[in-house]
Amino acid sequence: MKAPDVAVVIPTLRRPDSLERALRSLFLQTDVSDRLREIVVVDNDPAASSRDAVDRLRPAAPVLLIWRHAPRPGVATARNEGLAATDAPLIAFLDDDEAASPGWLAALLAGQEATGADAVFGPIRGRVPDGTGWTTPYLERFFGREGPAQSQLIDQPYGCGNALLVRATALPGVAPFNTSADQSGGEDDALFAALAARGGRFGWAADAWVDEFAPPHRATLRYALTRAFAYGQGPSQTSAAARDWPAVARWMVIGAAQTAVWTLAALPLILMRDPKRADRLDRAARGLGKLFWMKGFEPHFYGARELARLERQKV
């Protein structure tokens, strides 16, 4: 029997109800009592707003529940702080707007053992609030994640939400997440691009399901297309960071073609008010991101921008 060797890290920023839902889903994990070492909550709010909620839930936790404060808002900073709070050799990330199925962690561990991958990802069911109308199917797909029907090695990584990483190979150094991505996100893209360059392997755990609950301010077409634009920036930005300028040029050409093709494909659907226009606009936005990848065009979703939005919401 293995000694407990897994920590689950949850970064959070002023989502008390979502955080409680995420934590309670972890308390109900099955078949991992001998593997789960601790759960780490990283509060990215300068006001440390989640401390009392975590203290209240601690008696219900089946393992050590650690609370850490990362007062400088930023997604990469929060992830690094979570890693600093544990020395577990395996790190699972769950976002604070996600809820894990009871067999989630066991499935991630089984997927890692079966594939030998350095980073393993699982599927996500996107959940959106009532009232999203014709965009609902698109938004559910956008906030969801699909992959192979069976657990296996895969060529491309996904994001850190719903992922299990081998610390020694996938998370090198004291602070492996680049804090320059604190406001825009994409810290996981850079991490996994570097892992791939070192010969790292990626895996898929087909039964490691989580639900992701999009809050109302994100469950809009405008937000999703802005996020799609940011996702599109990833390949060009990764190539630019490596100073691979021929690759940057190639991605920009691909992006220009994608923008033109999918914009033209969307036009008749817009005129017909066909719901499928959202998917084509999404592809056009991703193409545009490859073309306009420079710093001045980066949308900001995290850190100071999100904190400012929350402050406005209080007024």
PDB file of C-alpha atoms in Angstrom:
ATOM      1  CA  MET A   1       0.000   0.000   0.000  1.00  0.00           C
ATOM      2  CA  LYS A   2       1.322   3.418  -0.976  1.00  0.00           C
ATOM      3  CA  ALA A   3       1.693   6.153   1.595  1.00  0.00           C
ATOM      4  CA  PRO A   4      -0.533   9.209   1.041  1.00  0.00           C
ATOM      5  CA  ASP A   5       1.112  11.054  -1.818  1.00  0.00           C
ATOM      6  CA  VAL A   6      -1.498  13.386  -3.376  1.00  0.00           C
ATOM      7  CA  ALA A   7      -2.477  16.952  -2.503  1.00  0.00           C
ATOM      8  CA  VAL A   8      -5.422  18.736  -4.091  1.00  0.00           C
ATOM      9  CA  VAL A   9      -4.916  22.487  -4.585  1.00  0.00           C
ATOM     10  CA  ILE A  10      -7.855  24.884  -4.984  1.00  0.00           C
ATOM     11  CA  PRO A  11      -7.098  28.559  -5.704  1.00  0.00           C
ATOM     12  CA  THR A  12     -10.040  30.817  -4.821  1.00  0.00           C
ATOM     13  CA  LEU A  13     -11.082  34.457  -5.002  1.00  0.00           C
ATOM     14  CA  ARG A  14     -14.321  35.522  -3.291  1.00  0.00           C
ATOM     15  CA  ARG A  15     -16.482  32.601  -4.362  1.00  0.00           C
ATOM     16  CA  PRO A  16     -17.631  31.323  -0.962  1.00  0.00           C
ATOM     17  CA  ASP A  17     -20.535  29.193  -2.186  1.00  0.00           C
ATOM     18  CA  SER A  18     -18.571  27.710  -5.078  1.00  0.00           C
ATOM     19  CA  LEU A  19     -15.600  27.017  -2.822  1.00  0.00           C
ATOM     20  CA  GLU A  20     -17.781  25.155  -0.334  1.00  0.00           C
ATOM     21  CA  ARG A  21     -19.288  23.089  -3.162  1.00  0.00           C
ATOM     22  CA  ALA A  22     -15.808  22.224  -4.447  1.00  0.00           C
ATOM     23  CA  LEU A  23     -14.541  21.279  -0.990  1.00  0.00           C
ATOM     24  CA  ARG A  24     -17.544  19.139  -0.137  1.00  0.00           C
ATOM     25  CA  SER A  25     -17.075  17.276  -3.416  1.00  0.00           C
ATOM     26  CA  LEU A  26     -13.528  16.469  -2.301  1.00  0.00           C
ATOM     27  CA  PHE A  27     -14.731  15.282   1.093  1.00  0.00           C
ATOM     28  CA  LEU A  28     -16.810  12.642  -0.733  1.00  0.00           C
ATOM     29  CA  GLN A  29     -13.992  11.158  -2.835  1.00  0.00           C
ATOM     30  CA  THR A  30     -13.991   7.369  -2.921  1.00  0.00           C
ATOM     31  CA  ASP A  31     -11.157   4.818  -3.083  1.00  0.00           C
ATOM     32  CA  VAL A  32      -8.406   7.339  -2.261  1.00  0.00           C
ATOM     33  CA  SER A  33      -8.295   7.221   1.536  1.00  0.00           C
ATOM     34  CA  ASP A  34      -4.795   5.753   1.379  1.00  0.00           C
ATOM     35  CA  ARG A  35      -3.542   8.238  -1.248  1.00  0.00           C
ATOM     36  CA  LEU A  36      -4.998  11.673  -0.428  1.00  0.00           C
ATOM     37  CA  ARG A  37      -2.616  13.493   1.891  1.00  0.00           C
ATOM     38  CA  GLU A  38      -4.128  16.973   2.155  1.00  0.00           C
ATOM     39  CA  ILE A  39      -6.329  19.607   0.555  1.00  0.00           C
ATOM     40  CA  VAL A  40      -4.873  23.092   0.110  1.00  0.00           C
ATOM     41  CA  VAL A  41      -7.089  26.155  -0.316  1.00  0.00           C
ATOM     42  CA  VAL A  42      -5.234  29.246  -1.543  1.00  0.00           C
ATOM     43  CA  ASP A  43      -7.129  32.463  -0.868  1.00  0.00           C
ATOM     44  CA  ASN A  44      -6.161  35.044  -3.484  1.00  0.00           C
ATOM     45  CA  ASP A  45      -8.235  37.803  -1.877  1.00  0.00           C
ATOM     46  CA  PRO A  46      -6.248  40.553  -0.082  1.00  0.00           C
ATOM     47  CA  ALA A  47      -9.029  40.538   2.527  1.00  0.00           C
ATOM     48  CA  ALA A  48      -8.566  36.790   3.205  1.00  0.00           C
ATOM     49  CA  SER A  49     -12.309  36.308   2.870  1.00  0.00           C
ATOM     50  CA  SER A  50     -12.350  32.493   2.775  1.00  0.00           C
ATOM     51  CA  ARG A  51     -10.554  31.868   6.082  1.00  0.00           C
ATOM     52  CA  ASP A  52     -13.693  31.556   8.217  1.00  0.00           C
ATOM     53  CA  ALA A  53     -15.442  29.291   5.703  1.00  0.00           C
ATOM     54  CA  VAL A  54     -12.470  26.934   5.563  1.00  0.00           C
ATOM     55  CA  ASP A  55     -12.253  26.892   9.380  1.00  0.00           C
ATOM     56  CA  ARG A  56     -15.956  26.010   9.518  1.00  0.00           C
ATOM     57  CA  LEU A  57     -15.548  23.144   7.036  1.00  0.00           C
ATOM     58  CA  ARG A  58     -12.340  21.750   8.506  1.00  0.00           C
ATOM     59  CA  PRO A  59     -14.040  19.310  10.938  1.00  0.00           C
ATOM     60  CA  ALA A  60     -15.806  17.655   7.999  1.00  0.00           C
ATOM     61  CA  ALA A  61     -12.609  17.145   5.983  1.00  0.00           C
ATOM     62  CA  PRO A  62     -11.370  13.538   5.767  1.00  0.00           C
ATOM     63  CA  VAL A  63      -7.733  14.720   5.584  1.00  0.00           C
ATOM     64  CA  LEU A  64      -5.725  17.747   6.602  1.00  0.00           C
ATOM     65  CA  LEU A  65      -7.334  20.916   5.188  1.00  0.00           C
ATOM     66  CA  ILE A  66      -4.744  23.670   4.765  1.00  0.00           C
ATOM     67  CA  TRP A  67      -5.584  27.332   4.220  1.00  0.00           C
ATOM     68  CA  ARG A  68      -2.961  29.622   2.703  1.00  0.00           C
ATOM     69  CA  HIS A  69      -3.145  33.312   1.876  1.00  0.00           C
ATOM     70  CA  ALA A  70      -1.775  34.735  -1.390  1.00  0.00           C
ATOM     71  CA  PRO A  71      -2.761  38.408  -0.980  1.00  0.00           C
ATOM     72  CA  ARG A  72      -1.416  39.603  -4.339  1.00  0.00           C
ATOM     73  CA  PRO A  73      -4.213  38.711  -6.772  1.00  0.00           C
ATOM     74  CA  GLY A  74      -3.054  36.591  -9.674  1.00  0.00           C
ATOM     75  CA  VAL A  75      -3.753  33.090 -10.913  1.00  0.00           C
ATOM     76  CA  ALA A  76      -0.094  32.015 -11.237  1.00  0.00           C
ATOM     77  CA  THR A  77       0.774  33.470  -7.828  1.00  0.00           C
ATOM     78  CA  ALA A  78      -2.086  31.505  -6.260  1.00  0.00           C
ATOM     79  CA  ARG A  79      -0.998  28.236  -7.862  1.00  0.00           C
ATOM     80  CA  ASN A  80       2.606  28.739  -6.736  1.00  0.00           C
ATOM     81  CA  GLU A  81       1.447  29.438  -3.183  1.00  0.00           C
ATOM     82  CA  GLY A  82      -0.529  26.219  -3.201  1.00  0.00           C
ATOM     83  CA  LEU A  83       2.553  24.269  -4.215  1.00  0.00           C
ATOM     84  CA  ALA A  84       4.557  25.927  -1.444  1.00  0.00           C
ATOM     85  CA  ALA A  85       2.047  24.672   1.125  1.00  0.00           C
ATOM     86  CA  THR A  86       2.641  20.987   0.408  1.00  0.00           C
ATOM     87  CA  ASP A  87       5.486  18.640  -0.448  1.00  0.00           C
ATOM     88  CA  ALA A  88       3.232  15.959  -1.920  1.00  0.00           C
ATOM     89  CA  PRO A  89       4.801  14.313  -4.989  1.00  0.00           C
ATOM     90  CA  LEU A  90       1.492  14.358  -6.900  1.00  0.00           C
ATOM     91  CA  ILE A  91      -0.556  17.559  -7.248  1.00  0.00           C
ATOM     92  CA  ALA A  92      -4.172  17.673  -8.402  1.00  0.00           C
ATOM     93  CA  PHE A  93      -5.716  21.027  -9.286  1.00  0.00           C
ATOM     94  CA  LEU A  94      -9.428  21.712  -8.942  1.00  0.00           C
ATOM     95  CA  ASP A  95     -10.842  25.176  -9.675  1.00  0.00           C
ATOM     96  CA  ASP A  96     -13.148  26.813  -7.157  1.00  0.00           C
ATOM     97  CA  ASP A  97     -16.022  26.842  -9.670  1.00  0.00           C
ATOM     98  CA  GLU A  98     -15.784  23.071 -10.172  1.00  0.00           C
ATOM     99  CA  ALA A  99     -17.242  20.119  -8.300  1.00  0.00           C
ATOM    100  CA  ALA A 100     -15.575  16.726  -8.569  1.00  0.00           C
ATOM    101  CA  SER A 101     -17.459  13.477  -9.065  1.00  0.00           C
ATOM    102  CA  PRO A 102     -16.917  10.935  -6.242  1.00  0.00           C
ATOM    103  CA  GLY A 103     -14.484   8.882  -8.321  1.00  0.00           C
ATOM    104  CA  TRP A 104     -12.607  11.889  -9.733  1.00  0.00           C
ATOM    105  CA  LEU A 105      -9.283  11.617  -7.941  1.00  0.00           C
ATOM    106  CA  ALA A 106      -9.178   7.829  -8.131  1.00  0.00           C
ATOM    107  CA  ALA A 107      -9.705   8.064 -11.896  1.00  0.00           C
ATOM    108  CA  LEU A 108      -6.922  10.646 -12.292  1.00  0.00           C
ATOM    109  CA  LEU A 109      -4.545   8.424 -10.315  1.00  0.00           C
ATOM    110  CA  ALA A 110      -5.511   5.351 -12.335  1.00  0.00           C
ATOM    111  CA  GLY A 111      -5.012   7.317 -15.553  1.00  0.00           C
ATOM    112  CA  GLN A 112      -1.561   8.451 -14.473  1.00  0.00           C
ATOM    113  CA  GLU A 113      -0.517   4.942 -13.477  1.00  0.00           C
ATOM    114  CA  ALA A 114      -1.840   3.441 -16.722  1.00  0.00           C
ATOM    115  CA  THR A 115      -0.167   5.985 -19.004  1.00  0.00           C
ATOM    116  CA  GLY A 116       2.923   7.010 -17.039  1.00  0.00           C
ATOM    117  CA  ALA A 117       2.138  10.591 -18.074  1.00  0.00           C
ATOM    118  CA  ASP A 118       3.615  13.627 -16.339  1.00  0.00           C
ATOM    119  CA  ALA A 119       0.283  15.476 -16.507  1.00  0.00           C
ATOM    120  CA  VAL A 120      -3.143  13.855 -16.721  1.00  0.00           C
ATOM    121  CA  PHE A 121      -6.419  15.628 -17.535  1.00  0.00           C
ATOM    122  CA  GLY A 122     -10.073  14.709 -17.172  1.00  0.00           C
ATOM    123  CA  PRO A 123     -13.397  15.615 -18.797  1.00  0.00           C
ATOM    124  CA  ILE A 124     -15.578  18.535 -17.694  1.00  0.00           C
ATOM    125  CA  ARG A 125     -19.325  19.071 -17.935  1.00  0.00           C
ATOM    126  CA  GLY A 126     -20.069  22.755 -18.466  1.00  0.00           C
ATOM    127  CA  ARG A 127     -22.975  24.129 -16.427  1.00  0.00           C
ATOM    128  CA  VAL A 128     -24.487  27.541 -17.097  1.00  0.00           C
ATOM    129  CA  PRO A 129     -27.237  29.475 -15.284  1.00  0.00           C
ATOM    130  CA  ASP A 130     -30.806  29.590 -16.525  1.00  0.00           C
ATOM    131  CA  GLY A 131     -31.582  32.344 -18.984  1.00  0.00           C
ATOM    132  CA  THR A 132     -28.684  31.958 -21.420  1.00  0.00           C
ATOM    133  CA  GLY A 133     -31.155  31.244 -24.234  1.00  0.00           C
ATOM    134  CA  TRP A 134     -29.894  30.224 -27.646  1.00  0.00           C
ATOM    135  CA  THR A 135     -26.269  30.349 -26.475  1.00  0.00           C
ATOM    136  CA  THR A 136     -26.783  27.604 -23.852  1.00  0.00           C
ATOM    137  CA  PRO A 137     -25.503  24.613 -25.908  1.00  0.00           C
ATOM    138  CA  TYR A 138     -22.471  26.592 -27.052  1.00  0.00           C
ATOM    139  CA  LEU A 139     -21.665  27.853 -23.559  1.00  0.00           C
ATOM    140  CA  GLU A 140     -21.991  24.369 -22.067  1.00  0.00           C
ATOM    141  CA  ARG A 141     -19.491  23.114 -24.619  1.00  0.00           C
ATOM    142  CA  PHE A 142     -17.249  26.130 -24.080  1.00  0.00           C
ATOM    143  CA  PHE A 143     -17.009  25.628 -20.329  1.00  0.00           C
ATOM    144  CA  GLY A 144     -16.803  21.868 -20.746  1.00  0.00           C
ATOM    145  CA  ARG A 145     -14.026  19.607 -21.944  1.00  0.00           C
ATOM    146  CA  GLU A 146     -14.193  16.472 -24.090  1.00  0.00           C
ATOM    147  CA  GLY A 147     -11.551  13.906 -24.850  1.00  0.00           C
ATOM    148  CA  PRO A 148     -11.052  10.256 -25.820  1.00  0.00           C
ATOM    149  CA  ALA A 149     -13.555   7.650 -24.632  1.00  0.00           C
ATOM    150  CA  GLN A 150     -10.720   5.670 -23.032  1.00  0.00           C
ATOM    151  CA  SER A 151      -7.839   6.653 -20.784  1.00  0.00           C
ATOM    152  CA  GLN A 152      -4.700   6.998 -22.887  1.00  0.00           C
ATOM    153  CA  LEU A 153      -1.741   9.174 -23.793  1.00  0.00           C
ATOM    154  CA  ILE A 154      -2.671  12.323 -25.724  1.00  0.00           C
ATOM    155  CA  ASP A 155      -0.684  14.719 -27.874  1.00  0.00           C
ATOM    156  CA  GLN A 156      -1.941  18.050 -26.526  1.00  0.00           C
ATOM    157  CA  PRO A 157      -2.453  19.250 -22.946  1.00  0.00           C
ATOM    158  CA  TYR A 158      -5.494  20.978 -21.512  1.00  0.00           C
ATOM    159  CA  GLY A 159      -5.753  23.521 -18.681  1.00  0.00           C
ATOM    160  CA  CYS A 160      -4.862  22.994 -15.028  1.00  0.00           C
ATOM    161  CA  GLY A 161      -8.461  22.799 -13.835  1.00  0.00           C
ATOM    162  CA  ASN A 162      -9.112  19.055 -13.416  1.00  0.00           C
ATOM    163  CA  ALA A 163      -5.542  17.870 -13.770  1.00  0.00           C
ATOM    164  CA  LEU A 164      -3.046  15.673 -11.912  1.00  0.00           C
ATOM    165  CA  LEU A 165       0.639  16.599 -12.229  1.00  0.00           C
ATOM    166  CA  VAL A 166       3.757  14.681 -11.258  1.00  0.00           C
ATOM    167  CA  ARG A 167       5.632  17.253  -9.256  1.00  0.00           C
ATOM    168  CA  ALA A 168       9.172  16.095 -10.037  1.00  0.00           C
ATOM    169  CA  THR A 169       8.754  16.328 -13.808  1.00  0.00           C
ATOM    170  CA  ALA A 170       5.829  18.668 -14.505  1.00  0.00           C
ATOM    171  CA  LEU A 171       6.362  21.282 -11.776  1.00  0.00           C
ATOM    172  CA  PRO A 172      10.079  22.110 -11.639  1.00  0.00           C
ATOM    173  CA  GLY A 173      11.472  24.692  -9.264  1.00  0.00           C
ATOM    174  CA  VAL A 174      10.002  26.575  -6.354  1.00  0.00           C
ATOM    175  CA  ALA A 175       7.546  28.646  -8.440  1.00  0.00           C
ATOM    176  CA  PRO A 176       6.908  26.857 -11.752  1.00  0.00           C
ATOM    177  CA  PHE A 177       3.974  29.061 -12.793  1.00  0.00           C
ATOM    178  CA  ASN A 178       5.074  32.272 -14.513  1.00  0.00           C
ATOM    179  CA  THR A 179       3.600  35.208 -12.600  1.00  0.00           C
ATOM    180  CA  SER A 180       3.700  37.412 -15.689  1.00  0.00           C
ATOM    181  CA  ALA A 181       0.461  35.583 -16.555  1.00  0.00           C
ATOM    182  CA  ASP A 182      -1.211  36.579 -13.275  1.00  0.00           C
ATOM    183  CA  GLN A 183      -3.764  38.887 -14.893  1.00  0.00           C
ATOM    184  CA  SER A 184      -4.322  37.276 -18.279  1.00  0.00           C
ATOM    185  CA  GLY A 185      -4.054  33.565 -17.516  1.00  0.00           C
ATOM    186  CA  GLY A 186      -2.216  31.132 -19.754  1.00  0.00           C
ATOM    187  CA  GLU A 187       0.232  30.201 -16.995  1.00  0.00           C
ATOM    188  CA  ASP A 188      -0.616  26.553 -17.601  1.00  0.00           C
ATOM    189  CA  ASP A 189      -0.046  26.887 -21.368  1.00  0.00           C
ATOM    190  CA  ALA A 190       3.527  28.054 -20.743  1.00  0.00           C
ATOM    191  CA  LEU A 191       4.099  25.335 -18.137  1.00  0.00           C
ATOM    192  CA  PHE A 192       2.932  22.553 -20.431  1.00  0.00           C
ATOM    193  CA  ALA A 193       4.772  23.927 -23.465  1.00  0.00           C
ATOM    194  CA  ALA A 194       7.987  23.750 -21.443  1.00  0.00           C
ATOM    195  CA  LEU A 195       7.095  20.236 -20.286  1.00  0.00           C
ATOM    196  CA  ALA A 196       6.532  19.119 -23.879  1.00  0.00           C
ATOM    197  CA  ALA A 197       9.879  20.632 -24.882  1.00  0.00           C
ATOM    198  CA  ARG A 198      11.552  18.485 -22.202  1.00  0.00           C
ATOM    199  CA  GLY A 199       9.924  15.363 -23.611  1.00  0.00           C
ATOM    200  CA  GLY A 200       7.109  15.228 -21.067  1.00  0.00           C
ATOM    201  CA  ARG A 201       4.010  13.165 -21.710  1.00  0.00           C
ATOM    202  CA  PHE A 202       0.325  14.010 -21.347  1.00  0.00           C
ATOM    203  CA  GLY A 203      -2.484  11.646 -20.448  1.00  0.00           C
ATOM    204  CA  TRP A 204      -6.256  11.505 -20.418  1.00  0.00           C
ATOM    205  CA  ALA A 205      -8.352   9.976 -17.613  1.00  0.00           C
ATOM    206  CA  ALA A 206     -11.742   9.346 -19.209  1.00  0.00           C
ATOM    207  CA  ASP A 207     -13.624   8.792 -15.933  1.00  0.00           C
ATOM    208  CA  ALA A 208     -12.210  11.765 -13.985  1.00  0.00           C
ATOM    209  CA  TRP A 209     -15.349  13.892 -14.310  1.00  0.00           C
ATOM    210  CA  VAL A 210     -15.945  17.313 -12.831  1.00  0.00           C
ATOM    211  CA  ASP A 211     -18.771  19.807 -13.322  1.00  0.00           C
ATOM    212  CA  GLU A 212     -17.798  23.423 -13.973  1.00  0.00           C
ATOM    213  CA  PHE A 213     -20.395  26.027 -12.992  1.00  0.00           C
ATOM    214  CA  ALA A 214     -20.025  29.223 -14.996  1.00  0.00           C
ATOM    215  CA  PRO A 215     -21.102  32.266 -12.947  1.00  0.00           C
ATOM    216  CA  PRO A 216     -23.603  34.638 -14.594  1.00  0.00           C
ATOM    217  CA  HIS A 217     -21.036  37.282 -15.544  1.00  0.00           C
ATOM    218  CA  ARG A 218     -19.058  34.666 -17.479  1.00  0.00           C
ATOM    219  CA  ALA A 219     -21.984  32.810 -19.020  1.00  0.00           C
ATOM    220  CA  THR A 220     -22.301  35.248 -21.923  1.00  0.00           C
ATOM    221  CA  LEU A 221     -21.342  35.090 -25.576  1.00  0.00           C
ATOM    222  CA  ARG A 222     -19.185  38.190 -25.210  1.00  0.00           C
ATOM    223  CA  TYR A 223     -17.136  36.686 -22.389  1.00  0.00           C
ATOM    224  CA  ALA A 224     -16.742  33.354 -24.164  1.00  0.00           C
ATOM    225  CA  LEU A 225     -15.571  34.936 -27.414  1.00  0.00           C
ATOM    226  CA  THR A 226     -13.106  37.142 -25.536  1.00  0.00           C
ATOM    227  CA  ARG A 227     -11.811  34.046 -23.789  1.00  0.00           C
ATOM    228  CA  ALA A 228     -11.624  32.218 -27.131  1.00  0.00           C
ATOM    229  CA  PHE A 229      -9.507  35.096 -28.470  1.00  0.00           C
ATOM    230  CA  ALA A 230      -7.164  34.671 -25.484  1.00  0.00           C
ATOM    231  CA  TYR A 231      -6.943  30.912 -26.077  1.00  0.00           C
ATOM    232  CA  GLY A 232      -6.046  31.636 -29.684  1.00  0.00           C
ATOM    233  CA  GLN A 233      -3.163  33.823 -28.543  1.00  0.00           C
ATOM    234  CA  GLY A 234      -1.537  30.865 -26.790  1.00  0.00           C
ATOM    235  CA  PRO A 235       0.373  29.203 -29.668  1.00  0.00           C
ATOM    236  CA  SER A 236       1.761  32.503 -30.970  1.00  0.00           C
ATOM    237  CA  GLN A 237       2.739  33.678 -27.483  1.00  0.00           C
ATOM    238  CA  THR A 238       4.417  30.375 -26.662  1.00  0.00           C
ATOM    239  CA  SER A 239       6.445  30.545 -29.874  1.00  0.00           C
ATOM    240  CA  ALA A 240       7.358  34.185 -29.197  1.00  0.00           C
ATOM    241  CA  ALA A 241       8.525  33.317 -25.667  1.00  0.00           C
ATOM    242  CA  ALA A 242      10.843  30.712 -27.202  1.00  0.00           C
ATOM    243  CA  ARG A 243      12.001  33.321 -29.779  1.00  0.00           C
ATOM    244  CA  ASP A 244      10.899  30.958 -32.526  1.00  0.00           C
ATOM    245  CA  TRP A 245       9.952  33.710 -34.949  1.00  0.00           C
ATOM    246  CA  PRO A 246       9.302  31.438 -37.948  1.00  0.00           C
ATOM    247  CA  ALA A 247       6.737  29.608 -35.806  1.00  0.00           C
ATOM    248  CA  VAL A 248       5.192  32.938 -34.767  1.00  0.00           C
ATOM    249  CA  ALA A 249       4.870  33.912 -38.423  1.00  0.00           C
ATOM    250  CA  ARG A 250       3.327  30.534 -39.253  1.00  0.00           C
ATOM    251  CA  TRP A 251       0.757  30.859 -36.461  1.00  0.00           C
ATOM    252  CA  MET A 252      -0.102  34.382 -37.596  1.00  0.00           C
ATOM    253  CA  VAL A 253      -0.720  33.183 -41.143  1.00  0.00           C
ATOM    254  CA  ILE A 254      -2.884  30.339 -39.819  1.00  0.00           C
ATOM    255  CA  GLY A 255      -4.732  32.817 -37.611  1.00  0.00           C
ATOM    256  CA  ALA A 256      -5.411  35.206 -40.487  1.00  0.00           C
ATOM    257  CA  ALA A 257      -6.807  32.351 -42.579  1.00  0.00           C
ATOM    258  CA  GLN A 258      -8.956  31.051 -39.723  1.00  0.00           C
ATOM    259  CA  THR A 259     -10.330  34.520 -39.001  1.00  0.00           C
ATOM    260  CA  ALA A 260     -11.296  35.081 -42.641  1.00  0.00           C
ATOM    261  CA  VAL A 261     -12.773  31.618 -43.226  1.00  0.00           C
ATOM    262  CA  TRP A 262     -14.816  31.386 -40.039  1.00  0.00           C
ATOM    263  CA  THR A 263     -16.024  34.989 -40.152  1.00  0.00           C
ATOM    264  CA  LEU A 264     -17.354  34.416 -43.661  1.00  0.00           C
ATOM    265  CA  ALA A 265     -18.878  31.119 -42.547  1.00  0.00           C
ATOM    266  CA  ALA A 266     -20.609  32.856 -39.631  1.00  0.00           C
ATOM    267  CA  LEU A 267     -22.192  35.669 -41.669  1.00  0.00           C
ATOM    268  CA  PRO A 268     -25.113  33.715 -43.213  1.00  0.00           C
ATOM    269  CA  LEU A 269     -25.832  32.072 -39.850  1.00  0.00           C
ATOM    270  CA  ILE A 270     -25.921  35.498 -38.191  1.00  0.00           C
ATOM    271  CA  LEU A 271     -28.443  36.663 -40.769  1.00  0.00           C
ATOM    272  CA  MET A 272     -30.525  33.521 -40.201  1.00  0.00           C
ATOM    273  CA  ARG A 273     -30.116  33.790 -36.418  1.00  0.00           C
ATOM    274  CA  ASP A 274     -28.889  30.207 -36.377  1.00  0.00           C
ATOM    275  CA  PRO A 275     -27.500  29.153 -32.950  1.00  0.00           C
ATOM    276  CA  LYS A 276     -24.544  27.488 -34.703  1.00  0.00           C
ATOM    277  CA  ARG A 277     -23.176  30.960 -35.414  1.00  0.00           C
ATOM    278  CA  ALA A 278     -21.649  30.973 -31.919  1.00  0.00           C
ATOM    279  CA  ASP A 279     -19.325  28.067 -32.753  1.00  0.00           C
ATOM    280  CA  ARG A 280     -18.132  29.737 -35.948  1.00  0.00           C
ATOM    281  CA  LEU A 281     -17.569  33.056 -34.201  1.00  0.00           C
ATOM    282  CA  ASP A 282     -15.586  31.148 -31.568  1.00  0.00           C
ATOM    283  CA  ARG A 283     -13.275  29.745 -34.243  1.00  0.00           C
ATOM    284  CA  ALA A 284     -12.884  33.164 -35.829  1.00  0.00           C
ATOM    285  CA  ALA A 285     -11.984  34.644 -32.420  1.00  0.00           C
ATOM    286  CA  ARG A 286      -9.330  31.976 -31.857  1.00  0.00           C
ATOM    287  CA  GLY A 287      -7.861  32.760 -35.262  1.00  0.00           C
ATOM    288  CA  LEU A 288      -7.817  36.472 -34.448  1.00  0.00           C
ATOM    289  CA  GLY A 289      -5.953  35.707 -31.237  1.00  0.00           C
ATOM    290  CA  LYS A 290      -3.166  33.972 -33.165  1.00  0.00           C
ATOM    291  CA  LEU A 291      -2.845  37.094 -35.293  1.00  0.00           C
ATOM    292  CA  PHE A 292      -2.966  39.663 -32.463  1.00  0.00           C
ATOM    293  CA  TRP A 293      -0.945  37.849 -29.820  1.00  0.00           C
ATOM    294  CA  MET A 294       1.072  40.840 -28.556  1.00  0.00           C
ATOM    295  CA  LYS A 295       0.939  42.012 -24.940  1.00  0.00           C
ATOM    296  CA  GLY A 296      -1.179  45.063 -25.676  1.00  0.00           C
ATOM    297  CA  PHE A 297      -3.994  42.853 -26.963  1.00  0.00           C
ATOM    298  CA  GLU A 298      -4.159  40.457 -23.996  1.00  0.00           C
ATOM    299  CA  PRO A 299      -7.556  40.339 -22.265  1.00  0.00           C
ATOM    300  CA  HIS A 300      -7.323  40.278 -18.464  1.00  0.00           C
ATOM    301  CA  PHE A 301      -9.611  37.848 -16.647  1.00  0.00           C
ATOM    302  CA  TYR A 302      -7.866  37.330 -13.321  1.00  0.00           C
ATOM    303  CA  GLY A 303      -6.076  39.079 -10.505  1.00  0.00           C
ATOM    304  CA  ALA A 304      -6.602  42.813 -10.186  1.00  0.00           C
ATOM    305  CA  ARG A 305      -9.264  42.916 -12.917  1.00  0.00           C
ATOM    306  CA  GLU A 306     -11.420  40.283 -11.235  1.00  0.00           C
ATOM    307  CA  LEU A 307     -10.914  41.891  -7.823  1.00  0.00           C
ATOM    308  CA  ALA A 308     -11.991  45.274  -9.214  1.00  0.00           C
ATOM    309  CA  ARG A 309     -15.127  43.671 -10.689  1.00  0.00           C
ATOM    310  CA  LEU A 310     -15.975  42.157  -7.313  1.00  0.00           C
ATOM    311  CA  GLU A 311     -15.458  45.470  -5.575  1.00  0.00           C
ATOM    312  CA  ARG A 312     -17.829  47.177  -8.029  1.00  0.00           C
ATOM    313  CA  GLN A 313     -20.363  44.441  -7.407  1.00  0.00           C
ATOM    314  CA  LYS A 314     -20.357  45.258  -3.672  1.00  0.00           C
ATOM    315  CA  VAL A 315     -21.273  48.910  -4.276  1.00  0.00           C
TER     316      VAL A 315
END
